[in-house]
CSV table of C-alpha atoms in Angstrom, one decimal:
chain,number,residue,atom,x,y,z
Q,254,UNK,CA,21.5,-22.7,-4.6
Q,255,UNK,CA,20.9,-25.9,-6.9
Q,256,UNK,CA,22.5,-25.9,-10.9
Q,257,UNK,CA,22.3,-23.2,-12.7
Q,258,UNK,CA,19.7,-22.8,-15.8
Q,259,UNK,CA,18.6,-20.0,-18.2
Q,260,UNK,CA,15.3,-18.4,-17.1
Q,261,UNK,CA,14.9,-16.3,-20.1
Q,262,UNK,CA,17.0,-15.9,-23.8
Q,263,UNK,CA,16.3,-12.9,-26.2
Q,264,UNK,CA,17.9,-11.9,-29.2
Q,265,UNK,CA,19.3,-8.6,-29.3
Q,266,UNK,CA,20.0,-8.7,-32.8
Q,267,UNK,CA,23.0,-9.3,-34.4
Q,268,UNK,CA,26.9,-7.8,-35.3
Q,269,UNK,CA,28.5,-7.0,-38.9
Q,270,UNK,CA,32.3,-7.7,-37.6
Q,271,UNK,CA,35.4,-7.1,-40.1
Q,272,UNK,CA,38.1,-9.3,-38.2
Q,273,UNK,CA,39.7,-11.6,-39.1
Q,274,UNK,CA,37.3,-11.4,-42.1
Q,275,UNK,CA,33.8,-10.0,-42.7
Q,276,UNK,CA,31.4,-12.2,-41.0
Q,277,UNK,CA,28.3,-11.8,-38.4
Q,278,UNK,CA,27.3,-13.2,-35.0
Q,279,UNK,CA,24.0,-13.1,-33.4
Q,280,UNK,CA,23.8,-10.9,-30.0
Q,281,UNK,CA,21.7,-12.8,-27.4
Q,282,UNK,CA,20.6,-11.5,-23.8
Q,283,UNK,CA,20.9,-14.6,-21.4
Q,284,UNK,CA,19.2,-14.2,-18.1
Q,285,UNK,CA,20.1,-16.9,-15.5
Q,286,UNK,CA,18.2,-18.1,-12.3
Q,287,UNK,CA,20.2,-15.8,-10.0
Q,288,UNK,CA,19.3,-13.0,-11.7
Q,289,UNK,CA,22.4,-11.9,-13.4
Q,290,UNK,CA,21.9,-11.0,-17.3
Q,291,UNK,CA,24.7,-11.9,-19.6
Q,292,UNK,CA,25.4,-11.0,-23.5
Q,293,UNK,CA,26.9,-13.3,-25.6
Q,294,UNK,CA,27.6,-13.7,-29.3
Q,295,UNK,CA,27.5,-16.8,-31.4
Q,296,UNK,CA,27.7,-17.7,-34.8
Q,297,UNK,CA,24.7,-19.2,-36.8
Q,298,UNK,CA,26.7,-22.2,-37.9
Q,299,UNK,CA,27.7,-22.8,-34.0
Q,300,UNK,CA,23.5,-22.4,-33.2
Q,301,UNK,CA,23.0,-25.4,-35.8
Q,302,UNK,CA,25.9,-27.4,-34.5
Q,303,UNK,CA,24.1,-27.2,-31.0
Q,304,UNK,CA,20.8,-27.7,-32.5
Q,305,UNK,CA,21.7,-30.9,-34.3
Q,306,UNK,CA,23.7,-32.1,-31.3
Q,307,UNK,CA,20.4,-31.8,-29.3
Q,308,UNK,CA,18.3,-33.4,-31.4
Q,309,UNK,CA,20.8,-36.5,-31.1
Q,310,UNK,CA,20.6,-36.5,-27.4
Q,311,UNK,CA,16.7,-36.6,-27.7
Q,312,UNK,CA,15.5,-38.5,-30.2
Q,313,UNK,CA,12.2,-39.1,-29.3
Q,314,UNK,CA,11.6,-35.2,-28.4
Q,315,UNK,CA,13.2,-34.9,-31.9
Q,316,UNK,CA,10.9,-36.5,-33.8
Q,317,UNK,CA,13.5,-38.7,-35.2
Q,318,UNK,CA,11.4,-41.9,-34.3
Q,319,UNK,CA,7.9,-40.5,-34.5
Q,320,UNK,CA,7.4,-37.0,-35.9
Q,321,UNK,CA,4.1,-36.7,-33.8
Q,322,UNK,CA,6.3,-36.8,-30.8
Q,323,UNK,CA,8.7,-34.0,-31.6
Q,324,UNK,CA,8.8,-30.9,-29.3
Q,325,UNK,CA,12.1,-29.3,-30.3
Q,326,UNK,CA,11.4,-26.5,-32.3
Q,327,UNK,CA,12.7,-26.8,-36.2
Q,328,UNK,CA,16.3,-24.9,-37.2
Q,329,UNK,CA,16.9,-24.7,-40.9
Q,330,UNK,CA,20.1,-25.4,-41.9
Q,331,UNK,CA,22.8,-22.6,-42.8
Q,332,UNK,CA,23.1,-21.3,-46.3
Q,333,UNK,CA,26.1,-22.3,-48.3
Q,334,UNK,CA,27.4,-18.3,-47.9
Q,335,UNK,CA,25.3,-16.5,-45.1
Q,336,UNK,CA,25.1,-12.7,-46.4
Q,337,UNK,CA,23.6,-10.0,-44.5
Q,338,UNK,CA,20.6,-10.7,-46.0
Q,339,UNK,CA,20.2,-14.0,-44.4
Q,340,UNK,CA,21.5,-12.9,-41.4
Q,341,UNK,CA,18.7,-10.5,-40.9
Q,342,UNK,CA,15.9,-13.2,-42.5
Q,343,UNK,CA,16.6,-15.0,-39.9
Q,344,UNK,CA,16.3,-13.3,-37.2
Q,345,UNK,CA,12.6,-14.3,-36.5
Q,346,UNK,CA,13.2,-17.8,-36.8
Q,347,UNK,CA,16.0,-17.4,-34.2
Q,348,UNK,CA,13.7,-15.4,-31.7
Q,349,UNK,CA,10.8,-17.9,-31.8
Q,350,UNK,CA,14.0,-20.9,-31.5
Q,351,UNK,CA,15.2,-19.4,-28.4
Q,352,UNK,CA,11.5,-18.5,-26.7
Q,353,UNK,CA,10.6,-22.6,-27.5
Q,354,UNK,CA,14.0,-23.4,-26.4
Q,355,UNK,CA,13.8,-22.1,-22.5
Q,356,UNK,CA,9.7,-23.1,-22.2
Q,357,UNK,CA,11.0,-27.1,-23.2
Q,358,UNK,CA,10.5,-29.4,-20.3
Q,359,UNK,CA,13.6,-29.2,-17.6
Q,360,UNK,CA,15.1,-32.4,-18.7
Q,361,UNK,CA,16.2,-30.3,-22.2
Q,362,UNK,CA,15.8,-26.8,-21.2
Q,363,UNK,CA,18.2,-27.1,-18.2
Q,364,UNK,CA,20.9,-30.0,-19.5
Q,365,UNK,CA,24.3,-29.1,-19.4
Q,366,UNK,CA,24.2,-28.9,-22.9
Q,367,UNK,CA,22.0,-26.1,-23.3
Q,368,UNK,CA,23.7,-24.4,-20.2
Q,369,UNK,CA,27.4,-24.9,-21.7
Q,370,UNK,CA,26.5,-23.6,-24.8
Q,371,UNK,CA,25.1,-20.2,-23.5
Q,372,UNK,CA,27.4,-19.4,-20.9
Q,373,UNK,CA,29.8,-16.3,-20.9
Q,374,UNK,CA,33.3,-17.6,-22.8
Q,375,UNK,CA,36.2,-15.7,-23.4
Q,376,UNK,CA,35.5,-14.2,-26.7
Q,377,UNK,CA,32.3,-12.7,-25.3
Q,378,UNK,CA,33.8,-10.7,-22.8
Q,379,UNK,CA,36.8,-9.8,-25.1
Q,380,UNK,CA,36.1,-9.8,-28.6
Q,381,UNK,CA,39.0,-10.1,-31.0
Q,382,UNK,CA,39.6,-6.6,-31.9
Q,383,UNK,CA,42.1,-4.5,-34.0
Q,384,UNK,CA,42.2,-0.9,-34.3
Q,385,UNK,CA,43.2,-0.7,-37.8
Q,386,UNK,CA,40.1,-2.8,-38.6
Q,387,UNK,CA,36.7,-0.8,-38.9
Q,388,UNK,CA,34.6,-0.9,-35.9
Q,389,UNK,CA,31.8,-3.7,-36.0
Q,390,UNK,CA,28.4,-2.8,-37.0
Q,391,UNK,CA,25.6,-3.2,-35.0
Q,392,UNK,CA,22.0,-4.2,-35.9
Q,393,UNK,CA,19.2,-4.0,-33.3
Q,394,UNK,CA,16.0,-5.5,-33.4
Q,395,UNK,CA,13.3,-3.8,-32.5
Q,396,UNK,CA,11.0,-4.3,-29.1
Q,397,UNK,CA,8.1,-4.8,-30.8
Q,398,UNK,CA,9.7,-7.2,-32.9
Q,399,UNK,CA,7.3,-9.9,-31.0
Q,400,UNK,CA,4.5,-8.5,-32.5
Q,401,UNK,CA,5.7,-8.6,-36.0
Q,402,UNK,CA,8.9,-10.7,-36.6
Q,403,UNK,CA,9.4,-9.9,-40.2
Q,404,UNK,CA,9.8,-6.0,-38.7
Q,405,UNK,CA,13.4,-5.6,-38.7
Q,406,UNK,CA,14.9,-2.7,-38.6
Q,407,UNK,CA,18.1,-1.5,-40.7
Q,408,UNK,CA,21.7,-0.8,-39.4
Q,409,UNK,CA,21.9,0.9,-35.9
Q,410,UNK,CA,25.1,2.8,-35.3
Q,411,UNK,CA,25.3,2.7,-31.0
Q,412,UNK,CA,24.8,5.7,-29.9
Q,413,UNK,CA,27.9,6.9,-27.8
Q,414,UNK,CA,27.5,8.8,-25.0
Q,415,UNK,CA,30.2,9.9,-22.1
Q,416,UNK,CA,30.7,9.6,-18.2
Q,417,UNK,CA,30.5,12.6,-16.4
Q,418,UNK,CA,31.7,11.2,-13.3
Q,419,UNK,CA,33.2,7.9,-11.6
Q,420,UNK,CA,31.0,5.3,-11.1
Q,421,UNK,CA,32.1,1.8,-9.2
Q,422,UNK,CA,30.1,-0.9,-9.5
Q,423,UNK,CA,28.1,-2.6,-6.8
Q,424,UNK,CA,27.6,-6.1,-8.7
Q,425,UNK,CA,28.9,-8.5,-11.3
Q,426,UNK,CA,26.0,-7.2,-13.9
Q,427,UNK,CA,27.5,-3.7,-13.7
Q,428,UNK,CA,30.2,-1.8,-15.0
Q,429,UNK,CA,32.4,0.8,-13.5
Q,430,UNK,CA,32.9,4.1,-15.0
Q,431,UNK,CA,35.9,6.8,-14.8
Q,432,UNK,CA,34.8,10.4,-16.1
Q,433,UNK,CA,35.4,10.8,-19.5
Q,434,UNK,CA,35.0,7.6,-20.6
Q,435,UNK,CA,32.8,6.9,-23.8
Q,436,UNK,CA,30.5,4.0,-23.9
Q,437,UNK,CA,28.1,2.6,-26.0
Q,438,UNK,CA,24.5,2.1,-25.4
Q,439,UNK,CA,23.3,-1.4,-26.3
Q,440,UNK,CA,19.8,-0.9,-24.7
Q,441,UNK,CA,18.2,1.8,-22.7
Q,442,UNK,CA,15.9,1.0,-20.0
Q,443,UNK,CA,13.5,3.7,-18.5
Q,444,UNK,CA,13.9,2.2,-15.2
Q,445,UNK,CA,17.2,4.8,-15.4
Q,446,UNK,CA,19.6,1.2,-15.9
Q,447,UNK,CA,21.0,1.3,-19.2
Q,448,UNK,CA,23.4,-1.5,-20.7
Q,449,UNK,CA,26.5,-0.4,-22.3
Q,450,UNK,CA,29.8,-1.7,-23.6
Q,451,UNK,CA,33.2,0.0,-23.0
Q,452,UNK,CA,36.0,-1.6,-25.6
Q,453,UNK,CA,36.1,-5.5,-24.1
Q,454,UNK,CA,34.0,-4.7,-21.3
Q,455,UNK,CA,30.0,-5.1,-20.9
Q,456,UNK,CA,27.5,-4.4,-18.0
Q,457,UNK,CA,25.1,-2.1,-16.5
Q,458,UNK,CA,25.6,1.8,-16.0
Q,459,UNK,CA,22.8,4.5,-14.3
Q,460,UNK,CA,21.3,6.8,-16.7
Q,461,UNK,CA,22.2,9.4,-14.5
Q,462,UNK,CA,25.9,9.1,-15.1
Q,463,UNK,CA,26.3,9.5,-19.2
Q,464,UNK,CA,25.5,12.2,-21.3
Q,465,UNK,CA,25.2,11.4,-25.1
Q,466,UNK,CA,28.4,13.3,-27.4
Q,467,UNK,CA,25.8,15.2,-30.0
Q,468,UNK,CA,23.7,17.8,-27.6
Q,469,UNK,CA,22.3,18.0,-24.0
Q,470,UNK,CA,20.3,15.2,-22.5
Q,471,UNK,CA,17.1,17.1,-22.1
Q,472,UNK,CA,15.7,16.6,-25.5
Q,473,UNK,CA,15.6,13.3,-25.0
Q,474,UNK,CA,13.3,13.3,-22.0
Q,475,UNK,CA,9.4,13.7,-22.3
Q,476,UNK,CA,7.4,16.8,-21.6
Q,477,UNK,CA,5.7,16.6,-18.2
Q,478,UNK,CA,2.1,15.3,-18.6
Q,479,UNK,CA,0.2,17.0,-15.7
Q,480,UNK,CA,-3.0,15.1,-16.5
Q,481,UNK,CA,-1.3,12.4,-14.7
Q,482,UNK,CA,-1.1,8.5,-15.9
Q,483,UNK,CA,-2.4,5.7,-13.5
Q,484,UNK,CA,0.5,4.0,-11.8
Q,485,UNK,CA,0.8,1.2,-9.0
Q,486,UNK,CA,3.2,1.4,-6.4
Q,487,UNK,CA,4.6,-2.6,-6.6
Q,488,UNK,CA,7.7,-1.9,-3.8
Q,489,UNK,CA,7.7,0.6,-0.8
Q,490,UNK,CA,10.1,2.8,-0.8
Q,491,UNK,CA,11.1,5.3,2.4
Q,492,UNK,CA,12.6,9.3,0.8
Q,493,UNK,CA,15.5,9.7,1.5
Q,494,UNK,CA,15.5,13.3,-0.1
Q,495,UNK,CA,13.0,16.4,0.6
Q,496,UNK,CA,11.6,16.2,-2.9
Q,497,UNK,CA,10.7,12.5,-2.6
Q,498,UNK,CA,7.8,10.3,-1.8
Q,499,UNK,CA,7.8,7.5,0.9
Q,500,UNK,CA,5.0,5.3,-0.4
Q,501,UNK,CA,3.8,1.9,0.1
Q,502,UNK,CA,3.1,-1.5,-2.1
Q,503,UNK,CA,-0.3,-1.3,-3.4
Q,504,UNK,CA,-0.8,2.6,-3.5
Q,505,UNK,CA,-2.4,4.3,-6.8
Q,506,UNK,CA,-0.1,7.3,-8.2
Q,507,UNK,CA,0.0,9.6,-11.2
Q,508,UNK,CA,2.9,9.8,-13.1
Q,509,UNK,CA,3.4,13.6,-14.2
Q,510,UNK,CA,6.7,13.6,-15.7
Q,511,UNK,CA,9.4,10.8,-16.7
Q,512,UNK,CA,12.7,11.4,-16.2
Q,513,UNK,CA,15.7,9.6,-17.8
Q,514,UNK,CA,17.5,8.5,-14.5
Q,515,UNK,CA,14.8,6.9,-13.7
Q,516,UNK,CA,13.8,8.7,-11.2
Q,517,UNK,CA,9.8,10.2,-11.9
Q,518,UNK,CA,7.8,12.9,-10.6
Q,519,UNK,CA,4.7,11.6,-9.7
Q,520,UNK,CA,1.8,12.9,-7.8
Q,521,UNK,CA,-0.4,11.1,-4.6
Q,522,UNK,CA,-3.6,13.0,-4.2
Q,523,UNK,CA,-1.9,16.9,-4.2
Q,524,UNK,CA,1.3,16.1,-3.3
Q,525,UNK,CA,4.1,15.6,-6.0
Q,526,UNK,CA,7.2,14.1,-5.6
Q,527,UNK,CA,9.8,12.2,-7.4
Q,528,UNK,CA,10.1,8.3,-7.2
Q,529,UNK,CA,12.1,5.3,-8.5
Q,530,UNK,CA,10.3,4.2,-11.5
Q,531,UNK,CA,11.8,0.4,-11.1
Q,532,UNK,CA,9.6,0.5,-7.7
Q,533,UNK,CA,6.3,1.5,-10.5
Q,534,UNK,CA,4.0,-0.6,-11.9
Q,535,UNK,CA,1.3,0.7,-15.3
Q,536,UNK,CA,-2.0,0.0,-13.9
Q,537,UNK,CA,-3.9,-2.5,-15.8
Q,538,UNK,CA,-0.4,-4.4,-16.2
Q,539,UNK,CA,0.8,-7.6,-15.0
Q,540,UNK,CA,3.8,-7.5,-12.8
Q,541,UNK,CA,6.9,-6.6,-14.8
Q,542,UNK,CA,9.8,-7.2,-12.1
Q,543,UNK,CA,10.3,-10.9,-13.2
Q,544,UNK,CA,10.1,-9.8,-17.3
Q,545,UNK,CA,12.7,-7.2,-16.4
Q,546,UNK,CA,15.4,-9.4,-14.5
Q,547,UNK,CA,16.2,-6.2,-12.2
Q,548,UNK,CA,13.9,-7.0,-9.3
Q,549,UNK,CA,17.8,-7.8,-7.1
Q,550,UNK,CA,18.7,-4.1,-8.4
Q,551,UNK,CA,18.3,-1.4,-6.4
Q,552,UNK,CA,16.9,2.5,-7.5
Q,553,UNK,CA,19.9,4.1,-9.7
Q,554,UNK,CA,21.0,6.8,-8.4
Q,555,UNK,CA,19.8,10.7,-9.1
Q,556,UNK,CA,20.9,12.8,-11.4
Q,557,UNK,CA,21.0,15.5,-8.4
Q,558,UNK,CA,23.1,13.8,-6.4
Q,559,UNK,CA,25.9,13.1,-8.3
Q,560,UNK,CA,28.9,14.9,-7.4
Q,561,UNK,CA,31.4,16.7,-9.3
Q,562,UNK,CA,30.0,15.9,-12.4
Q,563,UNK,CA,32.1,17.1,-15.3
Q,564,UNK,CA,29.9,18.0,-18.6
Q,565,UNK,CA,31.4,18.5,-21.8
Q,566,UNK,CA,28.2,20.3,-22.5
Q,567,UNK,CA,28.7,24.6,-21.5
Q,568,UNK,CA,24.8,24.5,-21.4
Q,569,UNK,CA,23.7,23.1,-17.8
Q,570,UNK,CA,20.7,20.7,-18.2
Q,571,UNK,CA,17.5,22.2,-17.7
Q,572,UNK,CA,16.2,21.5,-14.3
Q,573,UNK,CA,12.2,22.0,-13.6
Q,574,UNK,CA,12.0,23.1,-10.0
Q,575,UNK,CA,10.4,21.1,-7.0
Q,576,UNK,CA,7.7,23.8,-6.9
Q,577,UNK,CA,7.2,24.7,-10.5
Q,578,UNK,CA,6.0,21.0,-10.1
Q,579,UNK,CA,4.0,21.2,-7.4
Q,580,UNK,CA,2.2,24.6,-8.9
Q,581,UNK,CA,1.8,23.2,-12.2
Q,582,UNK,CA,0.2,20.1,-10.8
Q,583,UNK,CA,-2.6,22.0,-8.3
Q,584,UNK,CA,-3.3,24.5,-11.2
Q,585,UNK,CA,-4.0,21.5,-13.2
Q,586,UNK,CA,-6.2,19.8,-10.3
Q,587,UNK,CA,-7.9,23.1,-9.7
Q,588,UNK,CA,-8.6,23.8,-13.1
Q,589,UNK,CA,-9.8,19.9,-13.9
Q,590,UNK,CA,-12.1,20.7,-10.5
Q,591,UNK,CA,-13.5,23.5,-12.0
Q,592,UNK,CA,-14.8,21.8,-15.5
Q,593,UNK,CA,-16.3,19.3,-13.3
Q,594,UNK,CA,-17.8,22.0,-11.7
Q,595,UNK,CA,-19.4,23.7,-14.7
Q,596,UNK,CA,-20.3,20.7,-16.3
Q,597,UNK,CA,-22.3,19.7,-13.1
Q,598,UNK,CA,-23.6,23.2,-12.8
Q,599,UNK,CA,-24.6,23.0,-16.5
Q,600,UNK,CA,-26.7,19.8,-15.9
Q,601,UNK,CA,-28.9,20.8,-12.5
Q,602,UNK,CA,-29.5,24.0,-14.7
Q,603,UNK,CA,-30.9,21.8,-17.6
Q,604,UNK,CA,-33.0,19.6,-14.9
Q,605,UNK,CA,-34.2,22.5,-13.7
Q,606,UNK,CA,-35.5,24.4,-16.8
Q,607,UNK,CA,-37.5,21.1,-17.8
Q,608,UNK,CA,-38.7,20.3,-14.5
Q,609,UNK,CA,-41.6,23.0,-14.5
Q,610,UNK,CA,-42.3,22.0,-17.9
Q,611,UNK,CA,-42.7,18.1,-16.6
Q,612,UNK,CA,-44.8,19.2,-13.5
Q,613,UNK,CA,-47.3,21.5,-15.8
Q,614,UNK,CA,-50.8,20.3,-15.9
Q,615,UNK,CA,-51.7,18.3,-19.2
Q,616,UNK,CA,-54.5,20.8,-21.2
Q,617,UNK,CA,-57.8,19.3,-20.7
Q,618,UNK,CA,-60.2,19.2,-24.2
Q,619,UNK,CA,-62.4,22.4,-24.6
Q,620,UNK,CA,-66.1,21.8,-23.8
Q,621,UNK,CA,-68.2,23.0,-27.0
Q,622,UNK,CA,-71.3,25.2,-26.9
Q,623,UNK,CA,-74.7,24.2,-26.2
Q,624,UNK,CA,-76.5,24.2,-29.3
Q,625,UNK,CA,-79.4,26.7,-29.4
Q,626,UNK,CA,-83.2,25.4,-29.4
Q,627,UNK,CA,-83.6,25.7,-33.0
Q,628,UNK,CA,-80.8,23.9,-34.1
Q,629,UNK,CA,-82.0,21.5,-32.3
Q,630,UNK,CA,-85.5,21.4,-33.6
Q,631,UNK,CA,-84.4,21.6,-37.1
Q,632,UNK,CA,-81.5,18.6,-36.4
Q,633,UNK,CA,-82.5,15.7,-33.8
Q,634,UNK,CA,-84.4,13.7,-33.5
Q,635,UNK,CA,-88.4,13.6,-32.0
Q,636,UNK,CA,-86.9,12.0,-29.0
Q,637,UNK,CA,-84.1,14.5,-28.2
Q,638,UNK,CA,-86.7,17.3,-28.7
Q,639,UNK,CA,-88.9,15.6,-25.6
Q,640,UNK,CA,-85.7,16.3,-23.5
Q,641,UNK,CA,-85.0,19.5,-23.7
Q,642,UNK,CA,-88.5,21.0,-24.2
C-alpha cells in the first residue's frame, strides 16, 4: 500500500475541558485510506497555526500572489480570549474548512503536512486527566448540521451505558470490553457499531454488548412497521441462524422492524427474517458503504447470541418472537390483499352499473300529429291544399 492520506474529516463537535485550566478543543473524525477511523482533538489556535503554515508552503494556491488563484479555503484568525461562545460560532466555519480541505488537489490534500497534523498523537489517545478535576463537557453537533450550519445544538452530557459481557476486539478501530465496564457513547450508528470512549481509551463496540445505566434498552428501539420500507440488499449474506435470511446483492426487501444491534427483521415476499442492516441499502439511495467507512467491518454480533450476559436491569428485555413476526407480517399482507381486493371489486361494480346506461339507445324525437284537413284549409297555402286534396 502507497502513503497514507485522509479520505474524509468531520467535526464531531467540540470539548469544555477543566485541566490544567478551562479551555476547549475541537473533536474531529479522521478517516484514512485503509479504512481505519480515528478521533482526535486539537485546539483552534493549533488549526490556525497549520492553516497559516500551509498557506506559506502554497503561495500561489493561497492567493498570496494573485487572489484569483487562491483555492485554500479562508480561516479567520483566533479571538484575543476564545469563550464558549466562539467556540461554538465557529463550528460551521470549521466543518466547511475541513470538507474544502480533503476535496484540495492531492499535492495539498495529501502532503505530509496535512497528514502530520491529523494523525493520532499521544494526547489523543490519553488525555491529561485528573480525578479531582470535573469531567470534561462534551458538545455534539448535530447530523443534519450540513443542512444548516448555524444549527448547533447546546451541551450534550454522553450518555453512559454498561457492558454486559466481555467483548475482545477483532481490529485496531475497536475496543475491548470486560462486563461491567461503563463507557461512553460518542456516536451511535444503526448499523449496530457504536463508537465509545472508556477513560483514555477510544474505538468501536457492538450495540449488542451495552445497555444504557437509566432503564432497559427497549425504549429506545422503534415499533415494528409491518407496512414494510423498500430496502436493497448491497452485500450477500448466507444465515447462519434459523431466524435469518440468506439473500443476495441486488435483492428488493422490506424492512419491518429496526433493531438496535443492528440486526433487522425484514421481509422477502412472505418470508420474514432478521438481517445485518450494514449489508442494507434505502432504496432510492446512493451507495452508503464508502460514506460510512465500515465497508472492511463485518455484521456485529446479535443480541441473542451473546453469552452470559450480566444485566443490571431485573426486567429482561422484551423479545418479539420469530413467529409473532411472521404472523403479524402475513395478517398484514392478507389484510393489504384484501383492500385491494374491495377496491377492485368496488370499481368493476361502478363499470358495470354505467355500462347499461352507455349501451342504451339515444331517444329518437317524437313525430307530431298530422294536422286535420281543416286546419289545413284555413292555414296553408293554395299550393299545399292541391296536395293533399
Amino acid at each position: 500500500m502507497g502513503d497514507a492520506f485522509i479520505r474524509h474529516i468531520e467535526l464531531l463537535g467540540y470539548e469544555k475541558r477543566f485541566f490544567p485550566s478551562q479551555h476547549y478543543v475541537y473533536m474531529f473524525l479522521v478517516k484514512w485510506n485503509d479504512l481505519s477511523e480515528k478521533v482526535v482533538y486539537r485546539r483552534f489556535t493549533e488549526i490556525y497555526e497549520f492553516h497559516k503554515a500551509l498557506k506559506e508552503m502554497f503561495p500561489i494556491e493561497s492567493g498570496d500572489i494573485n487572489a484569483e488563484n487562491r483555492i485554500i479555503p479562508h480561516l479567520p484568525a483566533p479571538k484575543w480570549f476564545d469563550g464558549q461562545r466562539s467556540t461554538e460560532n465557529r463550528q460551521g466555519t470549521l466543518a466547511e474548512y475541513c470538507y474544502a480541505l480533503v476535496n484540495l488537489p492531492h499535492k495539498i490534500s495529501r502532503c505530509l503536512h496535512v497528514v502530520s497534523f491529523f494523525k493520532v498523537r499521544h494526547d489523543d489517545m490519553n488525555p491529561v486527566t485528573d480525578s479531582q478535576i470535573r469531567k470534561p463537557e462534551v458538545f455534539l453537533l448535530p447530523k443534519d448540521s450540513k443542512k444548516n450550519l448555524t444549527d448547533i445544538t447546546g451541551p450534550i452530557v454522553l450518555q453512559t451505558y454498561r457492558a454486559i459481557a466481555d467483548y475482545e476486539k477483532s481490529s485496531t478501530s475497536e475496543m475491548s470490553l470486560k462486563a461491567g465496564d461503563m463507557v461512553d457513547v460518542v456516536e451511535k450508528n444503526e448499523n449496530g457499531w457504536w463508537f465509545c470512549q472508556l477513560k483514555n481509551k477510544r474505538g468501536w463496540v457492538p450495540a449488542a454488548y451495552l445497555e444504557p445505566m437509566d432503564g432497559p434498552d427497549e425504549s429506545e428501539e422503534q415499533e415494528p412497521n409491518y407496512a414494510g420500507e423498500a430496502y436493497l440488499v448491497r452485500k450477500s449474506y448466507t444465515a447462519v441462524e434459523e431466524d435469518e435470511l440468506t439473500l443476495k446483492e441486488g435483492d428488493t426487501i422490506e424492512v419491518i422492524h429496526k433493531l438496535l444491534d443492528g440486526w433487522w427483521v425484514i421481509r422477502k415476499d412472505e418470508t420474514t427474517g432478521y438481517y445485518p442492516s450494514m449489508y442494507l441499502q434505502k432504496a432510492g439511495e446512493v451507495n452508503t458503504s464508502v460514506k460510512s467507512g465500515q465497508s472492511n467491518r463485518s455484521a456485529p454480533p446479535r443480541r441473542s447470541t451473546i453469552r452470559n450476559a450480566k444485566s443490571i436491569h431485573k426486567q429482561g428485555r422484551k423479545q418479539i418472537s420469530q413467529e409473532t413476526y411472521r404472523r403479524n407480517s402475513r395478517k398484514y399482507i392478507q389484510n393489504r390483499r384484501n383492500m385491494r381486493a374491495n377496491s377492485q371489486n368496488k370499481a368493476d361494480v361502478i363499470i358495470e352499473k354505467n355500462e347499461p346506461e352507455d349501451n342504451k339507445p339515444k331517444a329518437q324525437p317524437a313525430v307530431p300529429p298530422r294536422p286535420s284537413k281543416d286546419l289545413i284549409l284555413n292555414r296553408c297555402t293554395e299550393s299545399t291544399w292541391r296536395k293533399i286534396l
